Coordinates of C-alpha atoms in Angstrom, one line a residue:
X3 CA -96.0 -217.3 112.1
X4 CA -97.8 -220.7 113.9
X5 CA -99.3 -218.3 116.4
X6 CA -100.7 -216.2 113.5
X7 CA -101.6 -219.1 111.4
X8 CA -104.0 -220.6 114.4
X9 CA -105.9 -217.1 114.6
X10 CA -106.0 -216.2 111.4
X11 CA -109.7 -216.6 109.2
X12 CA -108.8 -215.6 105.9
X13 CA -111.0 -213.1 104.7
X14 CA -111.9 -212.6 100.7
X15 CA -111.9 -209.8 98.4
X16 CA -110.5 -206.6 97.6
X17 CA -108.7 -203.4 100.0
X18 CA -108.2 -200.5 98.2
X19 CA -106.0 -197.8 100.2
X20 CA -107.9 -195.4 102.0
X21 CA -107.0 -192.0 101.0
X22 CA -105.4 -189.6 103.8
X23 CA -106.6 -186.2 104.2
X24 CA -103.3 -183.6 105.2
X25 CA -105.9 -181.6 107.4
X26 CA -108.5 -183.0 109.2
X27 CA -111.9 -185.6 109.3
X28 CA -112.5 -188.0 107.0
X29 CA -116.1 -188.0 105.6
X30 CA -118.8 -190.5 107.3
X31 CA -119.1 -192.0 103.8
X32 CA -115.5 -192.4 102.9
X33 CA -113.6 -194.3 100.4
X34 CA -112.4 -196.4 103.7
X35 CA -115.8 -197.2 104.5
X36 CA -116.8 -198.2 101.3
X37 CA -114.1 -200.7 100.9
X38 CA -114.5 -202.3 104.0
X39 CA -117.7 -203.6 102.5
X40 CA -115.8 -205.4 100.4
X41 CA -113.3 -206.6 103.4
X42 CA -114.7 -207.7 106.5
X43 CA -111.4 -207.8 109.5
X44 CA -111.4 -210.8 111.1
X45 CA -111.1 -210.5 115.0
X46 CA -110.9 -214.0 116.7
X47 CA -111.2 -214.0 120.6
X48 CA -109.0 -217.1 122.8
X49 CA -107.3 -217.6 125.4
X50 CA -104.5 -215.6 126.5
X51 CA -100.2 -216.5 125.8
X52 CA -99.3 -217.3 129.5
X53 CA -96.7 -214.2 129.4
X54 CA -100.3 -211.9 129.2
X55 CA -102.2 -214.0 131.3
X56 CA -100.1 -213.4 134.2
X57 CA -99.9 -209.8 134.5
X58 CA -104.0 -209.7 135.4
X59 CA -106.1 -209.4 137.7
X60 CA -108.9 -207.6 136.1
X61 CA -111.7 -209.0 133.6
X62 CA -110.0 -209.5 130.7
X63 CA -109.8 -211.9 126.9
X64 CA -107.3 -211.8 124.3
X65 CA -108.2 -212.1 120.7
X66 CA -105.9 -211.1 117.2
X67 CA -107.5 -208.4 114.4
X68 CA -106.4 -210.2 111.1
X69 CA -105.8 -207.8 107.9
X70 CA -104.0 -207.9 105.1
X71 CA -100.2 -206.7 105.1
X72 CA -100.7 -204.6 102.1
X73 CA -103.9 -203.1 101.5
X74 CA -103.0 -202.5 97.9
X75 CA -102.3 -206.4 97.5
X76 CA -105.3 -207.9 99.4
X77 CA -104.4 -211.3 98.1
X78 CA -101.1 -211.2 99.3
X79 CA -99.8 -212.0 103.3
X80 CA -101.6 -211.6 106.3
X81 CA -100.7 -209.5 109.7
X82 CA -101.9 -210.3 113.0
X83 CA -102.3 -207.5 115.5
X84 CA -102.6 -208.6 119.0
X85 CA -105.4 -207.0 121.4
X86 CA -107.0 -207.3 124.4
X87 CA -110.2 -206.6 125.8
X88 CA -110.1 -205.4 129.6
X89 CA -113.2 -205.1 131.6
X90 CA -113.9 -202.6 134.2
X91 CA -115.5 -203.2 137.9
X92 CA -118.4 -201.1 136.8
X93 CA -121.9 -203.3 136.1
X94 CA -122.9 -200.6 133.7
X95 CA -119.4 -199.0 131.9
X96 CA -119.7 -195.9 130.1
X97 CA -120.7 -196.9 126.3
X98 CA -117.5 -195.4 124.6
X99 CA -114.5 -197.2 125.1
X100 CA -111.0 -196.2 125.1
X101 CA -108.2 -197.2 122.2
X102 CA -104.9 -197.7 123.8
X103 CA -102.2 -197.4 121.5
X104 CA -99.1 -198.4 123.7
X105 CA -95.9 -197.1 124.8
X106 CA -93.4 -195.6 123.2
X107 CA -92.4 -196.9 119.2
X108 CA -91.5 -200.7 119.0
X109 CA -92.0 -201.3 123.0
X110 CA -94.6 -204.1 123.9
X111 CA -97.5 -203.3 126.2
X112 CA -96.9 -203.4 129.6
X113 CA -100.3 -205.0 130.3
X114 CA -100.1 -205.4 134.0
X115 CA -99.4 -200.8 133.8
X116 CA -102.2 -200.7 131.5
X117 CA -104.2 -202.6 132.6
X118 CA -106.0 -200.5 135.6
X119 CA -106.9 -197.5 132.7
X120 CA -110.5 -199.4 132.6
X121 CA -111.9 -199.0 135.9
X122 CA -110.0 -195.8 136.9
X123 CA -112.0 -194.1 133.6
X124 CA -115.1 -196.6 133.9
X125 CA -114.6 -197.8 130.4
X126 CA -113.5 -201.0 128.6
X127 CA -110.2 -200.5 127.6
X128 CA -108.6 -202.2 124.2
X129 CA -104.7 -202.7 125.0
X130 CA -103.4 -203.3 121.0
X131 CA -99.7 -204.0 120.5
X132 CA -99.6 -202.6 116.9
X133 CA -98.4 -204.3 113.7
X134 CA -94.8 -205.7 114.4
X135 CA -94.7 -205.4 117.8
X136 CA -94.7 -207.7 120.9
X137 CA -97.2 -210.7 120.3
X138 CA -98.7 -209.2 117.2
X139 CA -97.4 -210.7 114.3
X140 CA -94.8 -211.5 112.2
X141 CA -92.7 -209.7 114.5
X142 CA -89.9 -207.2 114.0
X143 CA -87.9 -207.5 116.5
X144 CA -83.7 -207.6 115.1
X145 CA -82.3 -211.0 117.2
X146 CA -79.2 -209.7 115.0
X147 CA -79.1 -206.5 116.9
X148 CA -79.7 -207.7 120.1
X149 CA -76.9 -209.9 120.2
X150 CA -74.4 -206.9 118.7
X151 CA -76.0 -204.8 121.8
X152 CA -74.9 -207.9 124.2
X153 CA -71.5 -208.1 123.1
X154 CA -68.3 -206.6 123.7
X155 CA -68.7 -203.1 126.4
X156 CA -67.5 -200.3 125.2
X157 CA -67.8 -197.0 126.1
X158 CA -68.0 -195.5 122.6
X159 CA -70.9 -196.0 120.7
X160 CA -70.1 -194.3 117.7
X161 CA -67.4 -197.2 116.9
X162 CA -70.4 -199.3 116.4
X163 CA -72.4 -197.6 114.4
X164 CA -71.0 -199.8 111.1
X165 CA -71.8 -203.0 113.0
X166 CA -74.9 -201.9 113.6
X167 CA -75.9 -201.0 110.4
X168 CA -74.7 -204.2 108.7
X169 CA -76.9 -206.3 112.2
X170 CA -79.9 -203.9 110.9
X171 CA -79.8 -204.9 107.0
X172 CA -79.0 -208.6 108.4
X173 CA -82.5 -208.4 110.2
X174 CA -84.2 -206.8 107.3
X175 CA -83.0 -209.3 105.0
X176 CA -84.5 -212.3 106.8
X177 CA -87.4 -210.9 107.3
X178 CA -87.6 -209.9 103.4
X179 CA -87.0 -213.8 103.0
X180 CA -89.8 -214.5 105.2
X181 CA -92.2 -212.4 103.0
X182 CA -92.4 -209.3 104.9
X183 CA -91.5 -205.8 103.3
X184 CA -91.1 -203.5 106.6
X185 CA -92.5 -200.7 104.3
X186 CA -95.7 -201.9 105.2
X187 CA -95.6 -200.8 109.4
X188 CA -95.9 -197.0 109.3
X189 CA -98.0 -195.1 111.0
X190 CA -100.5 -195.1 107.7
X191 CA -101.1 -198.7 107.9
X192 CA -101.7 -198.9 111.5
X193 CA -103.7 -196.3 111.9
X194 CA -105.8 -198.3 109.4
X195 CA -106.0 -201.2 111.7
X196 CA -107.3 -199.2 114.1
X197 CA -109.6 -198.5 112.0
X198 CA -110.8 -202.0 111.2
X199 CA -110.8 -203.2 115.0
X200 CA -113.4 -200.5 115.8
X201 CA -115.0 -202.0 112.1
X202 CA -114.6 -205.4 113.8
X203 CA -115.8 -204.1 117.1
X204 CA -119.1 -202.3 115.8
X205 CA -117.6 -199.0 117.9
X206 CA -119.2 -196.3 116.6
X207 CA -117.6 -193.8 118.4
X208 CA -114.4 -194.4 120.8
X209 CA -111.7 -192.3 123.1
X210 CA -107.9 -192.6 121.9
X211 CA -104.8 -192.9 124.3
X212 CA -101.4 -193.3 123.8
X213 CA -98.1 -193.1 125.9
X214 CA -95.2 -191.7 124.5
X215 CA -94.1 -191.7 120.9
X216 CA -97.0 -194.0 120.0
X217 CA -98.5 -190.7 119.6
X218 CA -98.0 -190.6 116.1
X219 CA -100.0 -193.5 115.6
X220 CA -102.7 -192.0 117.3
X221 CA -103.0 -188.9 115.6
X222 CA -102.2 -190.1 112.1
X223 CA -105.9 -192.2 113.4
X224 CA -107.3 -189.2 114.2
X225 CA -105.9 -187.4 111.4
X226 CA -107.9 -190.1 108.5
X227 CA -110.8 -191.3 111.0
X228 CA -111.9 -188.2 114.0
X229 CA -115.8 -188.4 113.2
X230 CA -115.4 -191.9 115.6
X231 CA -113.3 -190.0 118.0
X232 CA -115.1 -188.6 121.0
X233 CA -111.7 -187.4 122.9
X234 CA -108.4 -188.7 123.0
X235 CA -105.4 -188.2 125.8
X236 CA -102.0 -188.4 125.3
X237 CA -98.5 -188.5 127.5
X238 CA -95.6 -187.6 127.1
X239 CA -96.2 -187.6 122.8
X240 CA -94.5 -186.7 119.9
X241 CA -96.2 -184.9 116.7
X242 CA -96.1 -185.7 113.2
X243 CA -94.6 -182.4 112.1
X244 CA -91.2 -182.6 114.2
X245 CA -89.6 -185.3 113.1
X246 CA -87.4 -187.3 115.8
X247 CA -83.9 -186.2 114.5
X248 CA -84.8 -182.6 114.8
X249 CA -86.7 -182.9 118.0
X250 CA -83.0 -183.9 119.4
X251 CA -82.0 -181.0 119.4
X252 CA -85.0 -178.7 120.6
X253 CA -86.2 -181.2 123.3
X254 CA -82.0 -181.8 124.6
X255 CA -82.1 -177.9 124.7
X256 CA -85.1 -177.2 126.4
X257 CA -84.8 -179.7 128.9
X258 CA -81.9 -178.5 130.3
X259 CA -83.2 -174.9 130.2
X260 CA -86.7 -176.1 132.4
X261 CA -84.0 -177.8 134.3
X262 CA -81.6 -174.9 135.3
X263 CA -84.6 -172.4 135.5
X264 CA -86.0 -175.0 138.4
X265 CA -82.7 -175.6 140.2
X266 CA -82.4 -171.5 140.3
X267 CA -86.0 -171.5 142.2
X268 CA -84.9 -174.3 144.3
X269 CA -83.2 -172.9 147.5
X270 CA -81.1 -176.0 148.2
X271 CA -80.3 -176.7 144.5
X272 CA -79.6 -172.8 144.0
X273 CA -77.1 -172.9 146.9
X274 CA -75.1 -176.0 146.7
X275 CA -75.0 -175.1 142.4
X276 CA -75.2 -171.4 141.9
X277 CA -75.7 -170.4 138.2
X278 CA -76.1 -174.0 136.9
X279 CA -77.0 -172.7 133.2
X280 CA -73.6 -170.7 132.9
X281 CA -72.1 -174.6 134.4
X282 CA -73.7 -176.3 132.2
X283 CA -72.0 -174.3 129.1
X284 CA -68.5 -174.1 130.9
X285 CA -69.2 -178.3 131.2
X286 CA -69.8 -178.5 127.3
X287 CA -67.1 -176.4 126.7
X288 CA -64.5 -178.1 128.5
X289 CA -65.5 -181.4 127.5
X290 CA -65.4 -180.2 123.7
X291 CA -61.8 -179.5 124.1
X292 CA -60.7 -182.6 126.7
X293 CA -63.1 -185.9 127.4
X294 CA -63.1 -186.6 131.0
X295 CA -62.0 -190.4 131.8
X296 CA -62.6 -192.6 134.9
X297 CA -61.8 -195.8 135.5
X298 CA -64.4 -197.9 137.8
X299 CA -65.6 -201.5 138.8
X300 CA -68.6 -202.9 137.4
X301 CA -70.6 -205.4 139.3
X302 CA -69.4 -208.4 137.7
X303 CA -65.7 -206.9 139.1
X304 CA -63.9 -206.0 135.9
X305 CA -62.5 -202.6 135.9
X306 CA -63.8 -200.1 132.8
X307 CA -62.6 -197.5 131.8
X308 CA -65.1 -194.5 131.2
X309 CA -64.8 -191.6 128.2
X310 CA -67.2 -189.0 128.3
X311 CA -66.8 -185.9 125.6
X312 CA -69.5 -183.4 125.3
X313 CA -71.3 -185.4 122.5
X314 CA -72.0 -188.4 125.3
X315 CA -72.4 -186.0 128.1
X316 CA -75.3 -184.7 126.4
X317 CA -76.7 -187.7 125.7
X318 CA -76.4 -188.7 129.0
X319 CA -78.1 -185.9 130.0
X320 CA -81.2 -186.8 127.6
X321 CA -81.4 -189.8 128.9
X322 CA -81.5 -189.1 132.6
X323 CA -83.8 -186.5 131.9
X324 CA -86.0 -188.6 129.6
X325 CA -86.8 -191.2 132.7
X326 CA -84.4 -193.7 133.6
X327 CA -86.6 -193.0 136.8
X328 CA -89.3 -190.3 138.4
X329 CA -86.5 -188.3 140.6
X330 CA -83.7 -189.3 138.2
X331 CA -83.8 -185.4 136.7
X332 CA -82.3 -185.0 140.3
X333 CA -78.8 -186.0 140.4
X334 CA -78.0 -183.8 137.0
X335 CA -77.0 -180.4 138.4
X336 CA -74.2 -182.5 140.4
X337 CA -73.1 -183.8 136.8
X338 CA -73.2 -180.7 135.3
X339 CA -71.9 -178.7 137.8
X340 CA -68.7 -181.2 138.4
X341 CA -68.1 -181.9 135.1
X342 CA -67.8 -178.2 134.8
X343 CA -64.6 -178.6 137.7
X344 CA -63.1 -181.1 135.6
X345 CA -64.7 -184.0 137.6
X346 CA -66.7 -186.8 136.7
X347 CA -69.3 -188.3 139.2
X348 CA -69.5 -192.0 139.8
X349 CA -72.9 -191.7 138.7
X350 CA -72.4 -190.7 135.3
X351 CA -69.5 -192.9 135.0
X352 CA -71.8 -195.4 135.9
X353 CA -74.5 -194.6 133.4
X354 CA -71.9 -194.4 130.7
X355 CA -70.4 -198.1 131.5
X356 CA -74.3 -199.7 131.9
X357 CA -76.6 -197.5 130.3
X358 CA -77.8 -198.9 126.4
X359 CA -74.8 -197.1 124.1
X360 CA -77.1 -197.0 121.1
X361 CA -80.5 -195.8 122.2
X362 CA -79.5 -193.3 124.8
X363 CA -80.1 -189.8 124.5
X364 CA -82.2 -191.0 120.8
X365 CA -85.0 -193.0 122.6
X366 CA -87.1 -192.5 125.7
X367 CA -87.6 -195.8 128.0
X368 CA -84.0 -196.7 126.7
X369 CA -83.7 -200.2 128.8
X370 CA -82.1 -203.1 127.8
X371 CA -85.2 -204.8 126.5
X372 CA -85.3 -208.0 124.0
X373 CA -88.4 -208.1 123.3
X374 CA -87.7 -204.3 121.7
X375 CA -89.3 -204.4 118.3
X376 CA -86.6 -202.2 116.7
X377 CA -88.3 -202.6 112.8
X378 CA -91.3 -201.1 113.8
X379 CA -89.6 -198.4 116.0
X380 CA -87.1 -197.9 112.4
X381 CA -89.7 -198.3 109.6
X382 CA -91.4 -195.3 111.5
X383 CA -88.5 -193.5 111.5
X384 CA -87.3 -194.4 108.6
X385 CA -90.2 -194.3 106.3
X386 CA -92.3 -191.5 108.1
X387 CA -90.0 -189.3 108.9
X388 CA -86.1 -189.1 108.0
X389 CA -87.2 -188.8 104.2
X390 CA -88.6 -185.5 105.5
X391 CA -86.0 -184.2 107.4
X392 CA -85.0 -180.6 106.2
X393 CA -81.3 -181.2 106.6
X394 CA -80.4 -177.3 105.9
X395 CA -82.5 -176.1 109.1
X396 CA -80.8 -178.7 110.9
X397 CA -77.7 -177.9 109.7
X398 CA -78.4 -174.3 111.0
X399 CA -79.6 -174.9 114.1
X400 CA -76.9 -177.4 115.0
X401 CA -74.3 -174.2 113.9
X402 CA -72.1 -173.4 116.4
X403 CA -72.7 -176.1 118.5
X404 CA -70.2 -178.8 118.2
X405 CA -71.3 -180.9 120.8
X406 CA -75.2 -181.4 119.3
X407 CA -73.9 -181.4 115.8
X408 CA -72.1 -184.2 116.8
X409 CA -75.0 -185.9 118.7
X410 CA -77.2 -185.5 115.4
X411 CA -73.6 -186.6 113.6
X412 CA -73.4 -190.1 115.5
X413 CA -77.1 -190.4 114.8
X414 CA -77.3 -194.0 115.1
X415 CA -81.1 -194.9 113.6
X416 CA -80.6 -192.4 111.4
X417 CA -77.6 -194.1 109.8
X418 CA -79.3 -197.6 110.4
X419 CA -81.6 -196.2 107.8
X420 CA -79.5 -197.2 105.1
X421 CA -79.6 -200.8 106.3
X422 CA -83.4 -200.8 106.9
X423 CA -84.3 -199.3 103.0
X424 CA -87.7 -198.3 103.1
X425 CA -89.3 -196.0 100.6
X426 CA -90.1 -192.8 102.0
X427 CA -94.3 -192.6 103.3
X428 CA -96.6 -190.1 101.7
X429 CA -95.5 -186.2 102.9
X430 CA -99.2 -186.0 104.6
X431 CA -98.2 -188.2 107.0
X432 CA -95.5 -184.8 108.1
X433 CA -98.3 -182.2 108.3
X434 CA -100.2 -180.8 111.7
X435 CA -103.4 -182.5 112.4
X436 CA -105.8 -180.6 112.2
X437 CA -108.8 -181.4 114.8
X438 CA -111.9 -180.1 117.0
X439 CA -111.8 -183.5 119.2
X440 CA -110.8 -182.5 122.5
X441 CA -107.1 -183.3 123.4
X442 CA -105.4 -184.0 127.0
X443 CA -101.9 -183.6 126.6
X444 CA -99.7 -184.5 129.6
X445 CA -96.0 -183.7 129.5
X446 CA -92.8 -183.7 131.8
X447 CA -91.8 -180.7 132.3
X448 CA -88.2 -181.9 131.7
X449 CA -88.3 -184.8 129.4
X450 CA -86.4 -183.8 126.4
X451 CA -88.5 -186.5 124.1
X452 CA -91.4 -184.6 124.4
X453 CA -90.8 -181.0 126.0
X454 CA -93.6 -178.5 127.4
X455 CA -92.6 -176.0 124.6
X456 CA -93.1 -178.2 121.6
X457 CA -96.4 -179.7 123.3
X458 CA -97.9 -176.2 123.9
X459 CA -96.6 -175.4 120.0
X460 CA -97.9 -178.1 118.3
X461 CA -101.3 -177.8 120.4
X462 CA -101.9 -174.4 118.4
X463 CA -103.8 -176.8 115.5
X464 CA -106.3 -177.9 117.8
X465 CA -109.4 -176.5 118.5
X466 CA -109.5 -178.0 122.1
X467 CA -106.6 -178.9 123.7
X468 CA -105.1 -179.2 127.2
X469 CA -102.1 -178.9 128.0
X470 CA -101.1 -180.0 131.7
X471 CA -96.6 -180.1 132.9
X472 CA -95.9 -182.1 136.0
X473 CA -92.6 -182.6 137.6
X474 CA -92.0 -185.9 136.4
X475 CA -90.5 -186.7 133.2
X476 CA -91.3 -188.9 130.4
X477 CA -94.1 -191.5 130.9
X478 CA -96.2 -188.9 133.6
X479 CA -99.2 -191.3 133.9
X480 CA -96.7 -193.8 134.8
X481 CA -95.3 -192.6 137.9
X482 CA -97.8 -189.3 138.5
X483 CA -101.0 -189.8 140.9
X484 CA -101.3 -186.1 140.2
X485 CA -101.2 -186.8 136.7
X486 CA -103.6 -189.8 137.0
X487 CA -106.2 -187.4 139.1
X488 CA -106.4 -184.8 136.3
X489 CA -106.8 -187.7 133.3
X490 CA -109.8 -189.7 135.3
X491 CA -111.6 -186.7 135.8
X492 CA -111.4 -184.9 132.4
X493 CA -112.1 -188.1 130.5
X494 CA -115.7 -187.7 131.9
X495 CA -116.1 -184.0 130.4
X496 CA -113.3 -183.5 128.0
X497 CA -115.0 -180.6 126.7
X498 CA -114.3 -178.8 130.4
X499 CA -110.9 -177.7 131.1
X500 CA -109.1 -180.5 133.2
X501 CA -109.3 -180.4 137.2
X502 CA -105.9 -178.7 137.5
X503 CA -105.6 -180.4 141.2
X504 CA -103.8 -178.4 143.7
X505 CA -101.1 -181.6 143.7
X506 CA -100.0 -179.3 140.7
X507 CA -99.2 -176.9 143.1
X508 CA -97.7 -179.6 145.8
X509 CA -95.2 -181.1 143.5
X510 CA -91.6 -180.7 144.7
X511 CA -88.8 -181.9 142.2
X512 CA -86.6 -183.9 144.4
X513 CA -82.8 -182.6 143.8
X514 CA -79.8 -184.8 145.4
X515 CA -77.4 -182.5 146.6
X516 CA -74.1 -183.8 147.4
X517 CA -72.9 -182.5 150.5
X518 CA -69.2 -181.2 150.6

């Protein structure tokens, strides 16, 4: 913790919890408020780590919030929670800035992505990488799980689910040696920090963004502190009710139903794969009763050889569809429909020898990444939301269908749970939020992390919400100037419904149809 150590300005007194409403504002004169006379965060502005310094061009300083890693023990160790401060070209920026939460759970910020946000909107923009996560610090990130991850290749995953468990403990157990309980990184407590940087800021009212599953950080924020939000946007997100497990199985689901439906409307995709949804379940069905198996070279030239059953077809179909790339959503009726022949395409033999075995199909952006904080990505899990998992539902939803029960079954994070041992957050933190701040939410419509359906579902408990589908899949913002268009404008007015540009309309889903 040197880095931490050099920032940090202890501050004095006591933090009492702030209390978390399950519906909706916090009062102007809230408990929170009151105890932050009694605690002042410390934000302390320097230069940037040469890592962040290199991915901009625009205005920008780095600086660290400094709070105390348990607000109930205010005496106890300190967390640093990196953030920086990006100006835009304007002379005179609109007065509220925006909040940027990140991308998806336990990712760092891609700064030099982010970074443009604040003179596309006219705004300063404050990147944070959260409690645990990138430079922030201590970090979570599981060195013993990365090396598992980098060992051995093989093409089943579920054989290393005990290794992975015991890697997951390993990391826990160090970093419960170094002083750290990872209890103290749900969404709760940073939603809280967020608080204390506006605190630390003097905001008095700010916008709120977040890309991908960082979501629930944001509205947890929203959920305990929406008198200082004047709008928030959000792509691709998740929602505190639907916990991650579940979401499986209706996002896996209605991807590939938006996908067949689009591949019917398609002429060239309708013609070359006729009746893809009736392929897709003979596909599932065959592979339930024989795994396909292909033998192929990887690029360091040592022959693999490839099982796919319907458990890991389906997971390779989630994470295709969740954005290994803009037009990868593509190439899938040529899966489907082959593996419905009996066939398996070089290209998902391909994704099955490379692709991450633990993470895909479970998390969006599943790249090999080692600077992945995984403890912050499983104390969220784990302590926000598998304690609240209503087993019987999932147990009946799964009925009947072998090959997701057995994708809920080999459940990796679920079963790394066990290793990670958090106590289980406060039910609140599972209820709808509840809110009249006005909400962009922008969604692929085939990304089965964050599907159209559940968006549109979950947007019932707010007052004023938008709800825009692209083509693309998850991350929109990230590869959509459509997407980009419709945020810049509506950011300006977010009580108007968005610009719904005719690129909507212009959008073509680019299918690869493999001539015979």
């Amino acid at each position: 913790m040197k880095s931490l150590e050099r920032w940090i300005v202890v501050a004095a007194a006591s933090l009492l919890a702030v209390s978390c409403t399950a519906g909706g504002a916090a009062d102007e004169a809230s408990d929170g408020d009151a105890v932050r006379k009694a605690f002042s965060p410390t934000l302390d502005w320097s230069a940037c780590p040469d890592d962040v310094e290199t991915q901009f061009i625009e205005k920008h300083k780095c600086g660290f919030l400094t709070v105390p890693q348990d607000r109930s023990d205010p005496q106890g160790g300190r967390v640093g929670m990196f953030v920086v401060k990006v100006f835009p070209e304007d002379a005179r920026p609109s007065p509220d800035p925006i909040l940027v939460f990140g991308s998806d759970l336990g990712r760092p910020d891609g700064f030099s992505g982010l970074a443009p946000l604040a003179s596309r909107t006219h705004r300063i923009a404050y990147l944070v990488e959260v409690r645990g996560v990138g430079h922030s610090e201590p970090s979570l990130e599981c060195p013993e799980v990365t090396a598992l991850e980098g060992g051995e290749r093989t093409t089943s995953p579920h054989s290393l689910t005990g290794e992975f468990v015991v890697a997951v403990q390993a990391c826990r157990d160090r970093l419960a040696s170094d002083g750290v309980d990872v209890s103290d990184f749900g969404v709760q407590a940073v939603a809280q920090d967020a608080e204390d940087l506006r605190v630390a800021l003097g905001v008095p009212q700010w916008n709120l963004a977040s890309y991908g599953t960082t979501s629930r950080y944001l509205l947890e924020y929203l959920r305990e502190f929406q008198p200082h939000v004047r709008a928030a946007f959000m792509d691709s997100p998740q929602f505190p009710q639907i916990d991650e497990v579940s979401g499986v199985v209706t996002g896996t689901r209605s991807a590939l139903k938006s996908l067949y439906a689009a591949c019917e409307t398609d002429v060239r995709c309708e013609k070359a794969y006729p009746d893809l949804a009736a392929s897709g379940s003979e596909a599932l069905a065959q592979l339930e009763r024989t795994s396909l198996q292909r033998r192929i070279t990887s690029h360091d030239g040592e022959r693999t050889e490839v099982t796919v059953d319907a458990a890991m077809f389906l997971r390779v179909a989630g994470f295709v569809l969740g954005g290994v790339h803009p037009d990868a959503a593509g190439s899938l009726p040529d899966m489907v429909a082959s593996a419905a022949a009996g066939r398996m395409t070089p290209r998902l033999a391909a994704i099955v020898a490379s692709g991450p075995l633990l993470c895909a199909g479970y998390r969006p952006r599943c790249e090999p990444d080692e600077s992945f904080s995984l403890g912050a990505y499983l104390t969220v899990l784990c302590h926000d939301q598998a304690p609240l998992v209503d087993h019987a539902a999932l147990e009946a939803e799964t009925a009947g269908d072998p090959a997701i029960a057995q994708v809920i079954g080999q459940h990796p994070y679920l079963a790394a749970c066990e290793g990670w041992n958090v106590s289980p957050a406060d039910p609140a933190v599972h209820e709808p939020v509840l809110t009249d701040v006005p909400l962009l939410i922008l969604v692929g419509r085939f990304d089965p992390f964050s599907p159209p359906s559940v968006a549109r579902a979950a947007a019932e408990s707010f007052e004023q919400a938008r709800v825009i589908a692209v083509t693309d899949v998850h991350n929109t913002l990230g590869h959509n100037e459509c997407a980009l268009e419709i945020r810049n404008a509506w950011i300006d007015e977010p009580t108007s419904a968005p610009t719904a540009a005719s690129c909507l309309r212009d959008m073509q889903i680019p299918f690869h149809i493999q001539e015979v």
